[in-house]
Each structure stands twice: as C-alpha cells, then as structure tokens.
Coordinates of C-alpha atoms in Angstrom, one line a residue:
Chain A
M105 CA -19.2 67.8 57.6
R106 CA -16.0 69.0 55.7
Q107 CA -16.4 65.8 53.3
R108 CA -20.1 66.9 52.5
A109 CA -18.7 71.2 52.0
R110 CA -15.8 69.1 49.3
V111 CA -18.7 67.0 47.5
L112 CA -20.9 70.7 47.0
V113 CA -18.0 72.7 45.8
C114 CA -17.1 69.8 43.5
S115 CA -20.7 69.4 42.5
L116 CA -21.1 72.9 41.8
G117 CA -18.1 73.4 40.0
A118 CA -19.2 70.7 37.6
V119 CA -22.5 72.4 36.9
L120 CA -20.1 75.2 36.3
L121 CA -18.3 73.2 33.9
F122 CA -21.2 72.0 32.2
A123 CA -23.1 75.0 31.5
A124 CA -19.7 76.7 30.0
A125 CA -20.1 73.0 28.0
H126 CA -23.4 73.5 26.6
A127 CA -24.3 76.8 25.9
E128 CA -28.0 75.6 25.1
T129 CA -30.3 74.4 28.7
V130 CA -33.9 73.6 28.4
V131 CA -36.6 74.6 30.9
L132 CA -39.4 72.6 31.0
G133 CA -42.8 73.3 32.2
L134 CA -46.1 71.2 32.8
S135 CA -49.6 71.9 32.5
Q136 CA -50.0 69.5 35.3
H137 CA -47.5 67.7 38.2
E138 CA -50.3 64.8 38.9
V139 CA -53.1 63.3 37.5
A140 CA -56.2 62.0 39.8
I141 CA -58.1 59.2 38.6
T142 CA -61.1 59.9 39.8
T143 CA -64.8 58.2 39.6
D144 CA -65.6 59.2 36.1
F145 CA -61.8 58.9 34.0
R146 CA -61.8 59.1 31.0
G147 CA -58.0 59.6 30.5
S148 CA -56.4 62.8 30.8
H149 CA -54.2 65.4 27.9
L150 CA -50.9 66.3 29.2
W151 CA -49.3 70.0 28.0
I152 CA -45.8 69.9 28.2
F153 CA -43.8 73.0 27.5
G154 CA -40.9 74.8 28.3
A155 CA -37.5 77.0 26.7
V156 CA -34.3 76.6 25.3
R157 CA -32.2 79.2 27.3
R158 CA -28.9 80.5 25.8
E159 CA -26.1 83.1 26.9
A160 CA -25.3 82.6 23.4
P161 CA -26.4 83.8 19.9
I162 CA -28.2 80.7 18.6
P163 CA -26.3 78.9 16.5
T164 CA -26.8 78.7 12.6
D165 CA -24.7 75.8 11.5
S166 CA -27.3 73.3 12.4
D167 CA -30.7 72.7 13.4
L168 CA -31.7 72.1 16.8
D169 CA -34.6 70.0 17.6
V170 CA -36.8 68.7 20.4
I171 CA -37.7 65.5 21.6
I172 CA -39.8 64.5 24.4
T173 CA -41.0 61.3 26.1
V174 CA -43.4 60.4 28.9
T175 CA -42.2 57.0 30.4
G176 CA -45.1 55.0 33.3
P177 CA -44.0 52.6 35.8
A178 CA -42.2 49.9 35.1
L179 CA -44.3 46.4 35.3
P180 CA -42.6 42.9 34.9
V181 CA -45.0 41.2 32.0
D182 CA -45.8 37.7 30.3
V183 CA -46.4 38.0 26.6
R184 CA -48.4 35.2 25.2
R185 CA -48.7 32.7 22.1
K186 CA -51.8 31.1 21.0
E187 CA -51.0 27.9 19.3
R188 CA -53.4 25.2 18.0
R189 CA -53.3 22.1 20.0
F190 CA -55.4 19.5 19.7
G191 CA -57.7 21.0 17.5
I192 CA -58.2 24.6 19.7
W193 CA -56.3 27.9 19.9
V194 CA -54.5 27.5 23.1
N195 CA -51.7 30.0 25.0
A196 CA -48.6 28.6 24.4
E197 CA -45.1 29.8 24.3
S198 CA -44.4 32.9 26.4
V199 CA -42.0 35.2 27.3
H200 CA -41.1 37.0 30.6
L201 CA -39.9 40.3 30.4
S202 CA -39.2 41.8 33.6
R203 CA -38.9 45.5 33.2
V204 CA -41.6 46.8 30.4
P205 CA -43.2 50.6 30.4
S206 CA -46.9 50.5 31.2
F207 CA -46.8 53.7 29.6
Y208 CA -44.6 55.2 26.9
A209 CA -45.4 58.2 24.7
V210 CA -42.5 59.8 22.7
A211 CA -43.1 63.4 20.2
S212 CA -40.6 64.6 18.5
T213 CA -40.2 67.7 16.2
K214 CA -38.7 65.7 13.2
P215 CA -38.7 62.1 12.5
L216 CA -36.7 60.0 15.9
S217 CA -34.3 58.7 12.6
D218 CA -33.3 62.1 11.3
V219 CA -32.8 64.0 14.4
L220 CA -31.2 61.3 16.9
S221 CA -28.2 59.1 16.0
A222 CA -28.2 55.3 17.2
T223 CA -25.9 55.7 19.8
E224 CA -27.6 58.4 21.5
D225 CA -31.1 56.4 21.4
L226 CA -29.3 53.3 22.7
R227 CA -27.8 55.6 25.4
H228 CA -30.9 57.5 26.4
H229 CA -33.8 54.7 25.5
I230 CA -35.3 57.1 23.3
S231 CA -37.2 55.1 20.4
V232 CA -40.3 52.7 21.2
G233 CA -38.3 50.1 19.8
R234 CA -35.1 50.8 22.7
L235 CA -37.9 50.4 25.5
V236 CA -37.9 46.4 26.0
H237 CA -35.2 44.8 27.2
T238 CA -34.9 41.2 26.2
V239 CA -32.3 40.4 28.7
G240 CA -32.7 36.8 30.1
A241 CA -35.3 36.2 27.5
A242 CA -33.2 35.0 24.6
E243 CA -32.5 31.4 26.5
V244 CA -36.4 30.6 26.5
T245 CA -37.4 31.1 22.8
S246 CA -35.2 31.5 19.3
D247 CA -37.4 34.4 18.3
V248 CA -37.9 36.9 21.4
E249 CA -37.7 39.7 18.7
S250 CA -41.5 38.2 17.3
F251 CA -43.2 39.0 21.3
T252 CA -41.4 42.2 21.8
S253 CA -42.5 43.4 18.3
A254 CA -45.8 41.9 19.4
L255 CA -45.8 43.9 22.5
E256 CA -45.5 47.3 21.0
R257 CA -48.2 46.4 18.4
I258 CA -50.6 45.5 21.4
R259 CA -49.5 48.6 23.4
T260 CA -49.6 50.9 20.5
R261 CA -53.4 49.3 19.6
E262 CA -54.5 50.4 23.2
G263 CA -52.5 53.5 23.0
L264 CA -50.4 52.9 25.7
F265 CA -47.3 53.5 23.8
Q266 CA -47.2 57.0 20.9
S267 CA -44.8 57.5 18.8
Q268 CA -45.7 61.1 17.4
E269 CA -43.0 62.7 15.5
G270 CA -43.6 66.1 14.3
A271 CA -45.8 66.3 16.7
V272 CA -43.7 69.0 18.9
A273 CA -44.4 72.7 17.9
F274 CA -41.2 74.6 18.0
D275 CA -41.5 78.5 17.8
E276 CA -38.0 80.4 17.3
D277 CA -36.3 77.6 17.7
T278 CA -36.5 78.4 21.6
L279 CA -40.2 77.8 22.9
F280 CA -41.7 74.1 22.2
S281 CA -44.7 72.7 23.6
T282 CA -46.8 69.4 22.7
S283 CA -49.9 67.7 24.3
L284 CA -50.2 64.1 24.8
A285 CA -52.8 62.1 25.7
L286 CA -53.1 59.6 28.4
P287 CA -55.6 56.2 27.8
S288 CA -57.8 55.5 30.9
N289 CA -56.3 52.0 31.1
I290 CA -53.2 53.8 32.1
V291 CA -51.6 52.0 35.6
E292 CA -50.8 54.4 39.2
G293 CA -47.4 55.5 40.3
A294 CA -44.6 57.9 39.1
Y295 CA -44.4 59.4 35.3
A296 CA -40.9 60.3 34.3
T297 CA -41.0 63.4 31.5
R298 CA -37.9 64.3 29.9
I299 CA -37.0 66.5 27.4
F300 CA -34.5 66.0 25.0
L301 CA -32.6 69.2 22.7
V302 CA -30.5 67.4 20.0
R303 CA -28.4 69.3 17.9
D304 CA -26.1 67.3 15.2
R305 CA -27.9 64.1 16.4
K306 CA -26.4 64.4 19.7
V307 CA -28.1 64.9 23.0
V308 CA -26.3 68.5 24.0
D309 CA -29.2 68.8 26.8
W310 CA -32.0 67.1 28.9
A311 CA -34.1 67.4 32.2
E312 CA -36.5 65.6 33.9
T313 CA -39.5 65.4 36.0
E314 CA -42.2 63.5 37.2
I315 CA -46.3 63.2 36.9
D316 CA -47.8 61.5 39.6
V317 CA -50.5 59.7 38.6
H318 CA -52.9 58.1 41.5
K319 CA -56.3 57.1 42.4
V320 CA -58.4 59.5 44.6
G321 CA -61.5 59.3 46.6
L322 CA -63.8 56.1 46.2
E323 CA -61.0 55.1 44.0
R324 CA -58.7 54.9 45.9
W325 CA -60.9 53.8 48.9
L326 CA -61.8 50.5 47.6
Y327 CA -58.7 49.9 45.6
T328 CA -56.4 49.8 48.9
L329 CA -59.0 48.2 51.2
A330 CA -59.4 45.1 48.6
H331 CA -55.5 44.7 48.1
R332 CA -54.7 45.4 52.6
Q333 CA -58.0 44.1 53.8
P334 CA -59.2 41.7 51.3
L335 CA -61.5 40.5 53.8
V336 CA -63.4 43.2 54.9
Y337 CA -63.4 44.2 51.7
G338 CA -65.2 40.8 50.2
A339 CA -67.0 40.9 53.6
M340 CA -68.5 44.3 52.7
S341 CA -69.4 43.5 49.1
L342 CA -71.3 40.7 50.2
V343 CA -73.0 42.7 53.1
I344 CA -73.6 45.7 50.0
A345 CA -75.1 42.4 47.6
I346 CA -77.5 41.1 50.2
A347 CA -78.8 44.9 51.3
A348 CA -79.6 45.2 47.4
G349 CA -81.2 42.3 47.1
W350 CA -83.5 42.7 50.4
L351 CA -84.2 46.0 49.5
A352 CA -85.2 45.3 45.8
S353 CA -87.8 42.3 47.0
A354 CA -88.9 44.8 49.7
V355 CA -89.7 47.5 47.4
F356 CA -91.3 45.2 44.9
R357 CA -93.7 44.0 47.5
I358 CA -94.9 47.8 48.6
F359 CA -95.3 48.0 44.5
R360 CA -97.5 45.0 44.4
R361 CA -99.9 45.7 46.6
Chain B
M116 CA -71.3 58.4 31.2
Q117 CA -68.2 56.8 31.9
I118 CA -66.9 55.0 35.0
Y119 CA -63.4 54.0 36.3
L120 CA -63.6 51.0 37.9
P121 CA -61.5 50.4 40.7
I122 CA -60.6 46.4 40.6
A123 CA -60.9 46.1 36.9
E124 CA -58.9 49.3 36.3
V125 CA -60.9 50.5 33.3
S126 CA -63.6 52.6 32.4
V127 CA -66.5 51.6 30.5
N128 CA -69.9 52.9 29.5
T129 CA -72.3 53.2 32.8
Y130 CA -75.5 52.7 30.4
L131 CA -73.5 49.6 28.9
L132 CA -73.1 48.1 32.6
L133 CA -77.0 49.0 33.4
G134 CA -78.4 47.4 30.0
I135 CA -75.7 44.2 30.9
G136 CA -77.6 44.1 34.0
G137 CA -81.0 44.6 32.6
L138 CA -80.7 42.4 29.8
V139 CA -79.7 39.6 32.1
G140 CA -82.3 40.5 35.1
V141 CA -85.1 40.0 32.2
L142 CA -84.2 36.6 31.4
S143 CA -83.7 35.6 34.6
G144 CA -87.5 36.3 35.7
M145 CA -88.4 35.1 32.3
F146 CA -87.1 31.4 32.7
G147 CA -86.4 31.7 36.3
V148 CA -82.8 30.9 35.9
G149 CA -79.6 33.3 37.8
G150 CA -78.3 34.2 34.4
G151 CA -74.7 33.6 35.6
F152 CA -74.3 31.8 32.7
L153 CA -74.8 35.2 30.3
M154 CA -73.5 37.2 32.8
T155 CA -70.1 36.7 32.6
P156 CA -69.7 35.5 28.9
L157 CA -70.9 39.2 28.4
L158 CA -68.5 41.0 30.3
F159 CA -65.5 39.7 29.1
F160 CA -67.2 41.1 25.6
I161 CA -66.7 44.4 26.9
G162 CA -63.2 44.1 27.7
I163 CA -63.6 43.0 31.6
P164 CA -60.7 41.3 32.9
P165 CA -61.8 37.8 32.9
A166 CA -61.2 36.9 36.6
V167 CA -62.5 39.9 37.8
A168 CA -65.8 39.1 35.7
V169 CA -65.8 35.9 37.2
A170 CA -65.3 36.8 41.0
T171 CA -67.7 40.2 40.7
G172 CA -70.4 37.6 39.0
A173 CA -70.5 35.4 42.4
N174 CA -70.7 38.6 44.2
Q175 CA -73.4 39.6 41.8
I176 CA -75.5 36.6 42.2
V177 CA -75.7 37.0 45.8
A178 CA -77.8 39.8 45.3
S179 CA -80.3 38.3 42.9
S180 CA -80.2 34.6 44.9
F181 CA -81.1 36.9 48.1
S182 CA -84.6 38.8 46.4
G183 CA -85.4 35.4 45.1
V184 CA -85.1 33.3 48.2
L185 CA -86.7 35.8 50.6
A186 CA -90.3 35.0 48.4
H187 CA -88.9 31.2 48.6
F188 CA -88.7 31.2 52.5
R189 CA -92.3 33.4 52.6
R190 CA -94.1 30.2 50.6
K191 CA -92.4 27.4 53.1
T192 CA -90.6 26.4 49.3
V193 CA -86.9 25.7 51.1
D194 CA -86.0 22.0 52.1
L195 CA -83.3 23.7 54.8
R196 CA -81.8 20.1 55.0
M197 CA -80.9 19.4 51.7
G198 CA -80.0 22.4 51.3
T199 CA -77.5 22.9 53.9
V200 CA -76.0 19.1 52.2
L201 CA -76.1 20.8 48.8
L202 CA -73.6 23.4 51.0
A203 CA -71.5 21.2 52.3
G204 CA -70.5 19.9 49.2
G205 CA -71.0 23.6 47.5
I206 CA -68.5 24.8 49.9
L207 CA -65.9 22.0 49.6
G208 CA -66.2 22.2 45.5
A209 CA -65.9 26.0 45.9
A210 CA -62.8 25.9 47.9
F211 CA -61.1 23.6 45.1
G212 CA -61.9 25.5 42.0
V213 CA -60.6 28.8 43.7
Q214 CA -57.6 26.9 44.1
V215 CA -57.5 25.8 40.3
F216 CA -58.9 28.5 39.1
A217 CA -55.6 30.7 40.9
A218 CA -53.2 28.0 39.9
L219 CA -54.1 28.2 36.2
K220 CA -54.3 32.4 36.5
A221 CA -50.4 32.0 37.3
M222 CA -50.0 29.6 34.1
G223 CA -51.8 31.9 32.1
Q224 CA -54.7 29.4 31.1
V225 CA -57.2 30.5 33.2
D226 CA -58.9 32.2 29.9
L227 CA -59.0 28.6 28.3
L228 CA -60.2 27.0 31.4
V229 CA -63.3 29.2 31.7
T230 CA -64.3 29.0 28.2
L231 CA -63.6 25.1 27.8
F232 CA -66.1 24.8 31.0
Y233 CA -68.3 27.3 29.3
V234 CA -68.4 25.6 25.6
V235 CA -69.2 21.9 27.9
F236 CA -71.5 22.7 30.2
L237 CA -73.5 24.9 28.2
G238 CA -73.5 22.8 25.4
I239 CA -74.6 19.6 27.3
V240 CA -77.6 21.4 29.2
G241 CA -78.4 23.6 26.2
A242 CA -78.7 20.2 23.9
L243 CA -80.6 18.5 26.3
M244 CA -82.9 21.5 27.3
F245 CA -83.9 21.8 23.1
I246 CA -84.3 18.3 22.4
E247 CA -86.3 18.0 26.2
A248 CA -88.6 20.8 24.9
L249 CA -89.0 20.4 21.3
G250 CA -90.2 16.6 21.9
A251 CA -93.1 18.3 24.8
I252 CA -93.9 20.5 21.6
L253 CA -94.4 17.9 19.5
R254 CA -96.3 15.5 22.1
A255 CA -98.6 18.7 22.6
R256 CA -99.3 18.8 18.5
R257 CA -100.3 15.3 18.6
S258 CA -102.0 14.3 22.0
G259 CA -102.8 17.4 23.2
P260 CA -101.7 17.7 27.0
H261 CA -99.3 15.7 27.9
T262 CA -98.6 14.3 31.3
P263 CA -95.3 15.3 32.8
A264 CA -92.1 13.3 33.0
R265 CA -92.1 10.9 35.7
R266 CA -89.9 11.3 38.7
A267 CA -86.8 8.5 39.2
R268 CA -88.5 7.0 42.4
H269 CA -86.6 3.7 42.3
S270 CA -83.3 4.0 41.3
R271 CA -79.8 2.7 42.1
I272 CA -79.1 5.9 44.4
H273 CA -81.9 4.8 46.6
S274 CA -79.1 2.1 47.6
L275 CA -76.7 4.0 48.8
P276 CA -75.8 3.9 52.6
L277 CA -75.7 7.0 54.8
K278 CA -79.8 7.8 54.4
M279 CA -81.7 10.7 55.9
K280 CA -84.7 12.0 56.2
F281 CA -85.9 15.0 54.4
R282 CA -89.4 16.1 55.5
T283 CA -89.9 19.2 53.3
S284 CA -89.0 17.1 50.2
G285 CA -90.8 14.3 51.2
L286 CA -87.7 12.0 50.8
Y287 CA -85.7 9.3 52.9
I288 CA -82.1 9.2 50.8
S289 CA -78.7 8.6 50.9
V290 CA -76.9 11.8 51.9
I291 CA -73.7 10.5 49.1
P292 CA -75.7 11.9 45.9
P293 CA -77.1 15.5 47.2
F294 CA -73.4 15.3 48.5
L295 CA -71.9 15.6 45.0
V296 CA -74.1 17.6 43.2
G297 CA -73.5 20.2 45.6
I298 CA -69.4 19.8 44.9
L299 CA -70.2 19.2 41.3
V300 CA -72.0 23.0 41.6
G301 CA -69.9 24.3 44.2
I302 CA -66.6 24.0 41.6
L303 CA -68.5 25.8 38.6
S304 CA -69.4 28.8 40.6
A305 CA -66.0 29.2 41.6
I306 CA -64.5 28.4 37.8
M307 CA -67.8 29.5 35.7
G308 CA -69.0 32.4 38.1
V309 CA -72.3 31.3 37.9
G310 CA -75.0 29.9 40.8
G311 CA -75.1 26.3 38.7
G312 CA -78.5 26.6 39.1
F313 CA -78.1 25.2 35.8
I314 CA -76.8 22.1 36.6
M315 CA -78.7 21.8 40.0
V316 CA -82.5 22.5 39.3
P317 CA -81.9 19.4 36.6
A318 CA -80.0 17.1 38.5
M319 CA -82.4 18.0 41.9
I320 CA -85.6 16.9 39.5
Y321 CA -84.8 14.0 37.9
L322 CA -81.9 12.3 39.6
L323 CA -82.6 13.0 43.3
G324 CA -86.1 12.7 42.9
M325 CA -87.1 16.5 44.8
P326 CA -90.8 18.3 44.1
T327 CA -90.5 20.6 42.0
K328 CA -92.3 23.3 44.4
V329 CA -89.2 23.1 46.3
V330 CA -86.3 23.0 44.2
I331 CA -86.1 26.7 43.2
G332 CA -85.8 27.6 46.4
T333 CA -83.8 25.2 48.0
S334 CA -81.1 25.7 45.4
L335 CA -81.2 29.8 46.3
F336 CA -80.9 28.8 49.4
Q337 CA -77.3 26.8 48.7
I338 CA -76.8 29.1 45.8
I339 CA -76.1 32.2 47.6
F340 CA -74.0 30.2 50.7
V341 CA -71.8 29.1 47.9
S342 CA -71.3 32.2 45.9
G343 CA -71.0 34.3 48.9
F344 CA -68.0 31.8 49.8
S345 CA -66.7 32.3 46.8
T346 CA -66.5 35.5 46.5
M347 CA -65.0 35.9 49.9
M348 CA -62.1 32.9 48.7
H349 CA -61.7 35.3 45.3
A350 CA -61.2 38.7 47.6
G351 CA -58.4 36.6 49.8
T352 CA -56.8 35.2 47.0
T353 CA -57.5 36.6 43.3
H354 CA -58.5 40.8 44.8
S355 CA -60.8 40.6 41.6
V356 CA -64.0 41.5 43.2
D357 CA -65.0 45.1 41.9
V358 CA -67.8 46.0 44.0
V359 CA -68.6 49.2 42.0
L360 CA -69.4 46.7 38.8
A361 CA -71.2 44.4 41.1
V362 CA -73.6 47.4 42.1
L363 CA -74.4 48.5 38.8
L364 CA -75.3 45.2 37.7
L365 CA -77.1 44.2 40.6
V366 CA -79.4 48.3 39.6
G367 CA -80.2 46.9 36.3
G368 CA -80.6 43.2 36.8
V369 CA -83.2 43.9 39.9
L370 CA -85.2 46.2 37.2
G371 CA -84.9 43.2 34.7
A372 CA -86.1 40.6 36.7
Q373 CA -89.3 42.3 37.1
L374 CA -89.7 42.9 33.8
G375 CA -88.9 39.5 33.1
T376 CA -91.5 38.0 35.2
R377 CA -94.1 39.8 33.0
I378 CA -93.0 38.8 29.5
G379 CA -92.7 34.9 31.1
V380 CA -96.0 35.0 32.4
K381 CA -97.7 35.5 28.5
L382 CA -95.3 33.1 26.9
K383 CA -95.8 28.8 27.2
A384 CA -93.8 26.7 28.8
E385 CA -92.2 25.3 26.0
Q386 CA -91.8 28.1 24.0
L387 CA -89.9 29.2 27.1
R388 CA -87.7 26.2 27.0
I389 CA -87.0 26.6 23.6
L390 CA -85.8 30.2 23.4
L391 CA -84.0 29.4 26.3
A392 CA -82.1 26.4 25.3
A393 CA -81.4 28.0 21.4
L394 CA -79.8 31.3 23.7
V395 CA -77.8 28.7 25.4
L396 CA -76.4 26.9 22.8
A397 CA -76.0 30.7 20.6
V398 CA -73.5 31.6 23.8
C399 CA -71.6 28.1 23.0
F400 CA -71.2 28.7 19.8
K401 CA -69.9 32.0 20.2
L402 CA -67.4 30.9 22.5
A403 CA -66.7 27.5 20.7
L404 CA -65.8 29.6 17.8
D405 CA -63.1 31.5 19.6
L406 CA -61.8 28.8 20.4
L407 CA -61.6 26.9 17.1
L408 CA -61.2 29.7 15.1
R409 CA -57.6 31.2 14.4
P410 CA -57.6 34.7 16.5
A411 CA -56.6 37.8 14.9
E412 CA -54.0 38.6 17.5
L413 CA -52.0 35.2 18.7
Y414 CA -50.3 37.1 21.3
S415 CA -51.4 38.4 24.7
I416 CA -50.0 40.8 27.8
A417 CA -50.3 39.3 31.4
V418 CA -48.8 41.6 33.8
T419 CA -47.4 39.9 36.1
K420 CA -48.5 41.8 39.5
G421 CA -47.1 40.9 43.1
A422 CA -43.9 42.4 41.9

C-alpha cells in the first residue's frame, strides 16, 4: 500500500515536471470512438480534431506543426513475388513479415520531411517507410527492400496506407483538424490514433487514443459462428441452401400449374 | 447497393452478385449444367478471395442441385444405387481434395492450383464438346437427321471384377469404374468449387454406358452430397464459406435458371452445344492468359491468419 502511494507521488511529480518542460500540450478529440461494420458498411470517415494548450504566449521563433496517425492492428503477412517457371507465372520467392499494420494513415500540416527529423521519425515510427520491420527477413532473400516497397505500393493502391501531407488544417496555431477515410476492406480491432506536436523538427508533445473497429449484428454473429463452431455454421449453410432450393422448385411448380 | 460480406470481408455490389447468379442461372437453365465452372472464375474476377469463392461455390451448388433433383425424383429418373457408388468415391475424393487445397493454401500456391485445374479441364471438355457439336452440325447438313452416337456396350470395363446390378440403368457392370469417376469428381468439387457435372455426365454416358434419361438425375443426386460434404469440410478447415454470398448468388441463380430453360427450348441442340463449348473455351482462354502473360503486379500480399 505504501509502495503504491510512493509510485503515485513519483509519477505525479514526473507529470508536473513534464508539463513544466513542455509549455505546449495537445488535447485531442474524435468524431467517434468506434466504427461499426454493419451489413451495408462501405467504409467510414473519421474526423480527428484537437487543440494546443499552453501556459505561455505562442513562441514566435519557430513554427508549430501537427502530425496525426491512425494505425490498424498489426498482422503477420507473406509478400510473394511471381516468377516465370516452365512458361507460366507462379509465386516463387516470398518474405514473411511478422508485424505489418493492416491500416496506416498519416496526415500532417506540412510535408513530413520538412517538419520531422529522421531520428524522431525512427523513434516514433511516423512515416509510411518506417512501418515495416524487416528483422529476420533479411536472411531469406537479398533484396528485402523490393518486397517491402511492393507491400507499401499495393497497400497504398488499396487505400490501406495513406500519406496525406498538408491535409491537417491548423488555425491560429491552436485548433487543428483532419478527416481520414477508412476503406471498406479494413480489419477489425483497435486502431491507435496518435497526435504529435512538432517544433524545430522535434516532437514536443504527443497524445494517443483508440478507435474500436468491429463487426456488429448479423455480421458479428455469422463471423463468430463460422470460427467458433464451424460444423454448426457449415450445417446451417447447407440447411439454408437446401431450403432455398426446395422453395425455388415449389414456387415454380405453382407457377406452372 | 453495397453489402459487406462477413466471411469474405469485402464490400460488394448486391446487384452485381444477383446479376452473376442470374447469368450463371440462365446458362445452367439453357445448357442443363450446374454452372459452377463459370461462377467460381466470375467471383475471382470481382475480387472475392479464391478460397471463399471455391467454398461458397460448393454451398451454392447444393441449393441449385437440390431443386433440380426433386424434379428427377418425381419422374423416377434417379439411379440410387449407381448414385451411391459414385457418392462413395466422391466423398473420398472430396476429403482428399480439401486436404490438398488447405496444404497448398499454406504454401501460397492455391491460386495456381485452382487456375491450372480450370485451364486443363475446361480446355479438354470445351475442345471435345466443340469438335463433337461441329461434327454433328456438319453431318446434319450432309445427310439430314443423324443417328445418335452408340454408347459403349462391350468395352474393357465390362471384364472388371466386383460386378453389381444397377436396375434403374439396366446395367450389370463392375463398381470400380463408377467409383473412380466418383473420386475424380470429388477432387474437382473440392479444388474447383464445381459440381463436376461437366465431367460426370459424359463419363456416365460414354464410359459407363448409362441411359441418357437417368444420367442428369443421378449426377445431381451425387453432386448434392459431394458438394454438401465439400461445404462442411471447407467450413471446418478453412472457415471460408460465406453464407451471405451464397444466398445472394442463389436468388439470382434460381430466377435465371427459369429464364434459361425457356431460351433453351427455342434453340437447336447442336447450336446450344457449340455455344456452350465456345463459352467454356473462352473462360479457359482468359484464365490461361493470366498464367502466360507477365502480370502487371508481380507481388502479392497474403495475411497469414490464425496467429
């Protein structure tokens, strides 16, 4: 009990120190904290907004910029490359990547290379190029890079990786907002939303929250049944098919009379 | 109107799915085939993952075959004993096919396997049908109405052991050939997501020598159970049966089949067969091109689930 109290005091102290060192802190808001995948789900728009809170007047010696990222659940993927073998194109070499975000969007007030140093980018994994970790993959093939760039290219084309430089509106160096499109082919899970305040190419403060994306209603029920009780689901599919087949034949016999 | 498919995890246009179901239904009504060989590739083309297309195809075939077999039972044109022998082989083949499918899916080669199967079988069947129908048309021009091709009566298969009496078909033959035909059809059902009627019907007529009137009913009887078994196996191992997709295809298919039957009556048999052959060859050609031409995107991404 005493130990816990001491931890509390220490962390309170840390928070106070932190606040003193960083005159500018971020307050973030979301248009919604969950996205429901319903039967008519066609993708969704997220509106992310917030404000900069400060105790002192706005510093004028440098510009303040905002970077907003949304990261979907990380999943293991295989990236495969086709090669011509025996006259036909078949999947040949492949690279296994153990953790790749299923969705990633980054929006900023200015081009990322102008507002963020490479060190800070590396530390916080902000730009799309910092997403894919190739640890262990280098042993399999020599040109891992062509596989990871293909991954980025395909995901970008599908709207699953988005880089929107200059898409964050920033008023009076205080209020910011942006709108991101979630495509319909996103996976379920927790989507981490991060907001960074950047000054002099360094992150001065950041905040994080989560958006919960999940199937609801019929979609939820069918998906759960198919994975938890595959035999019941299979039998149900057959019963529906047979009933529909019987119904069709019955209806058309009535019509023929 | 878009609909989100819970298992395929993609959002597709409802009318597009109804249209595909309807189109395949029209063709199956016109030509008396199940149409699985067209349904599955069409689903690939609109972006349904291959595993889901194949497994859902099997489920959808159960429905269309069931409405067909009821009519044949009423007319007593189902050879239950022959159907059971074909079915025993079919179950064995389907069990084997699903295992091969799951193994190649893990290796990343399932698309290749499915495409190769399609190219080979559609190529062979399409070419044979085309030659046969063309020959029939030419013969009809030369000498008026022709006598139908005689079925094999005394070939080598009649000297095989394990003979059995098939009363409805009026046959006394070994159970080995129908059992082997059943196995082949079972494998095709699991790997290609088809009923396999396009292989089984010619095999029954020309190889087993069954009378034409019981062929369709008996093959439908076998197809229902083998496709049903494939559906269960896919649901159990790959979790890739999408019941929402199946229902949409079904609704279109049932309506289309009725329309197709009416169109079919108005066309001549040879014309019908040559049209079907051309269609089969066109699908085969399109799939073969995908294998032979350099793809626009050499890379592909597969999420390795289960982790």
